[in-house]
């Protein structure tokens, strides 16, 4: 992965995490709805059948690390209990 692509991915993750936290803080989404969104996103990578299965697995671990109560993996940031 190129440095530019890696940085774009980190920026996208930070923006999405901030949006989820804001939606949770404002009561637009409940903590369980946010956890469900993250679970769905991780599941889509876990079931990917492309040749880059290791990359999809790593993405799924990172997303799951953002779900409160999920085992930590890959050093993702906490979703702040949102």
PDB file of C-alpha atoms in Angstrom:
ATOM      1  CA  UNK A   1       0.000   0.000   0.000  1.00  0.00           C
ATOM      2  CA  UNK A   2       1.361   3.420  -0.897  1.00  0.00           C
ATOM      3  CA  UNK A   3       1.993   6.043   1.786  1.00  0.00           C
ATOM      4  CA  UNK A   4      -0.693   8.288   0.255  1.00  0.00           C
ATOM      5  CA  UNK A   5      -3.220   5.445   0.254  1.00  0.00           C
ATOM      6  CA  UNK A   6      -2.319   4.527   3.843  1.00  0.00           C
ATOM      7  CA  UNK A   7      -2.753   8.144   4.954  1.00  0.00           C
ATOM      8  CA  UNK A   8      -6.089   8.405   3.143  1.00  0.00           C
ATOM      9  CA  UNK A   9      -7.279   5.277   4.952  1.00  0.00           C
ATOM     10  CA  UNK A  10      -6.224   6.671   8.329  1.00  0.00           C
ATOM     11  CA  UNK A  11      -7.980   9.965   7.575  1.00  0.00           C
ATOM     12  CA  UNK A  12     -11.170   8.158   6.548  1.00  0.00           C
ATOM     13  CA  UNK A  13     -11.101   6.036   9.698  1.00  0.00           C
ATOM     14  CA  UNK A  14     -10.638   9.110  11.905  1.00  0.00           C
ATOM     15  CA  UNK A  15     -13.501  10.951  10.201  1.00  0.00           C
ATOM     16  CA  UNK A  16     -15.842   7.961  10.500  1.00  0.00           C
ATOM     17  CA  UNK A  17     -14.950   7.426  14.134  1.00  0.00           C
ATOM     18  CA  UNK A  18     -15.569  11.114  14.905  1.00  0.00           C
ATOM     19  CA  UNK A  19     -18.943  10.945  13.141  1.00  0.00           C
ATOM     20  CA  UNK A  20     -19.974   7.848  15.093  1.00  0.00           C
ATOM     21  CA  UNK A  21     -18.937   9.471  18.370  1.00  0.00           C
ATOM     22  CA  UNK A  22     -20.866  12.645  17.527  1.00  0.00           C
ATOM     23  CA  UNK A  23     -23.974  10.675  16.514  1.00  0.00           C
ATOM     24  CA  UNK A  24     -23.777   8.757  19.781  1.00  0.00           C
ATOM     25  CA  UNK A  25     -23.173  11.857  21.900  1.00  0.00           C
ATOM     26  CA  UNK A  26     -26.192  13.588  20.358  1.00  0.00           C
ATOM     27  CA  UNK A  27     -28.448  10.570  20.806  1.00  0.00           C
ATOM     28  CA  UNK A  28     -28.985  10.082  17.085  1.00  0.00           C
ATOM     29  CA  UNK A  29     -27.651   6.525  17.347  1.00  0.00           C
ATOM     30  CA  UNK A  30     -27.546   4.356  20.457  1.00  0.00           C
ATOM     31  CA  UNK A  31     -24.403   2.563  21.584  1.00  0.00           C
ATOM     32  CA  UNK A  32     -25.900  -0.727  20.393  1.00  0.00           C
ATOM     33  CA  UNK A  33     -26.697   0.755  16.963  1.00  0.00           C
ATOM     34  CA  UNK A  34     -23.129   2.023  16.633  1.00  0.00           C
ATOM     35  CA  UNK A  35     -21.780  -1.367  17.712  1.00  0.00           C
ATOM     36  CA  UNK A  36     -24.059  -2.993  15.131  1.00  0.00           C
ATOM     37  CA  UNK A  37     -22.759  -0.720  12.374  1.00  0.00           C
ATOM     38  CA  UNK A  38     -19.169  -1.552  13.264  1.00  0.00           C
ATOM     39  CA  UNK A  39     -19.997  -5.250  13.525  1.00  0.00           C
ATOM     40  CA  UNK A  40     -21.569  -5.201  10.056  1.00  0.00           C
ATOM     41  CA  UNK A  41     -18.549  -3.408   8.599  1.00  0.00           C
ATOM     42  CA  UNK A  42     -16.156  -5.925  10.168  1.00  0.00           C
ATOM     43  CA  UNK A  43     -18.277  -8.866   9.025  1.00  0.00           C
ATOM     44  CA  UNK A  44     -18.163  -7.660   5.424  1.00  0.00           C
ATOM     45  CA  UNK A  45     -14.367  -7.796   5.531  1.00  0.00           C
ATOM     46  CA  UNK A  46     -14.320 -11.144   7.330  1.00  0.00           C
ATOM     47  CA  UNK A  47     -16.435 -12.713   4.609  1.00  0.00           C
ATOM     48  CA  UNK A  48     -14.494 -11.167   1.722  1.00  0.00           C
ATOM     49  CA  UNK A  49     -13.348 -13.794  -0.759  1.00  0.00           C
ATOM     50  CA  UNK A  50     -10.786 -11.691  -2.592  1.00  0.00           C
ATOM     51  CA  UNK A  51      -7.113 -12.555  -2.896  1.00  0.00           C
ATOM     52  CA  UNK A  52      -6.151  -9.978  -0.266  1.00  0.00           C
ATOM     53  CA  UNK A  53      -7.669 -11.942   2.596  1.00  0.00           C
ATOM     54  CA  UNK A  54      -4.927 -10.899   5.064  1.00  0.00           C
ATOM     55  CA  UNK A  55      -5.681  -7.221   4.400  1.00  0.00           C
ATOM     56  CA  UNK A  56      -9.423  -7.794   4.909  1.00  0.00           C
ATOM     57  CA  UNK A  57      -8.738  -9.708   8.113  1.00  0.00           C
ATOM     58  CA  UNK A  58      -6.573  -6.848   9.410  1.00  0.00           C
ATOM     59  CA  UNK A  59      -9.304  -4.319   8.574  1.00  0.00           C
ATOM     60  CA  UNK A  60     -11.892  -6.430  10.397  1.00  0.00           C
ATOM     61  CA  UNK A  61      -9.670  -6.640  13.493  1.00  0.00           C
ATOM     62  CA  UNK A  62      -9.185  -2.870  13.440  1.00  0.00           C
ATOM     63  CA  UNK A  63     -12.927  -2.198  13.112  1.00  0.00           C
ATOM     64  CA  UNK A  64     -13.773  -4.675  15.869  1.00  0.00           C
ATOM     65  CA  UNK A  65     -11.256  -2.968  18.172  1.00  0.00           C
ATOM     66  CA  UNK A  66     -13.480   0.118  17.984  1.00  0.00           C
ATOM     67  CA  UNK A  67     -16.519  -1.737  19.381  1.00  0.00           C
ATOM     68  CA  UNK A  68     -16.857  -1.253  23.145  1.00  0.00           C
ATOM     69  CA  UNK A  69     -16.435  -4.574  24.923  1.00  0.00           C
ATOM     70  CA  UNK A  70     -14.753  -6.331  21.992  1.00  0.00           C
ATOM     71  CA  UNK A  71     -11.256  -7.731  22.531  1.00  0.00           C
ATOM     72  CA  UNK A  72      -8.566  -5.250  21.546  1.00  0.00           C
ATOM     73  CA  UNK A  73      -6.595  -5.960  18.420  1.00  0.00           C
ATOM     74  CA  UNK A  74      -4.487  -4.035  15.985  1.00  0.00           C
ATOM     75  CA  UNK A  75      -4.205  -0.946  18.172  1.00  0.00           C
ATOM     76  CA  UNK A  76      -7.442   0.728  17.071  1.00  0.00           C
ATOM     77  CA  UNK A  77      -8.817   3.632  19.045  1.00  0.00           C
ATOM     78  CA  UNK A  78     -11.647   3.111  21.479  1.00  0.00           C
ATOM     79  CA  UNK A  79     -15.046   4.263  20.242  1.00  0.00           C
ATOM     80  CA  UNK A  80     -15.449   6.030  23.545  1.00  0.00           C
ATOM     81  CA  UNK A  81     -18.321   3.857  24.678  1.00  0.00           C
ATOM     82  CA  UNK A  82     -20.531   5.560  22.129  1.00  0.00           C
TER      83      UNK A  82
END
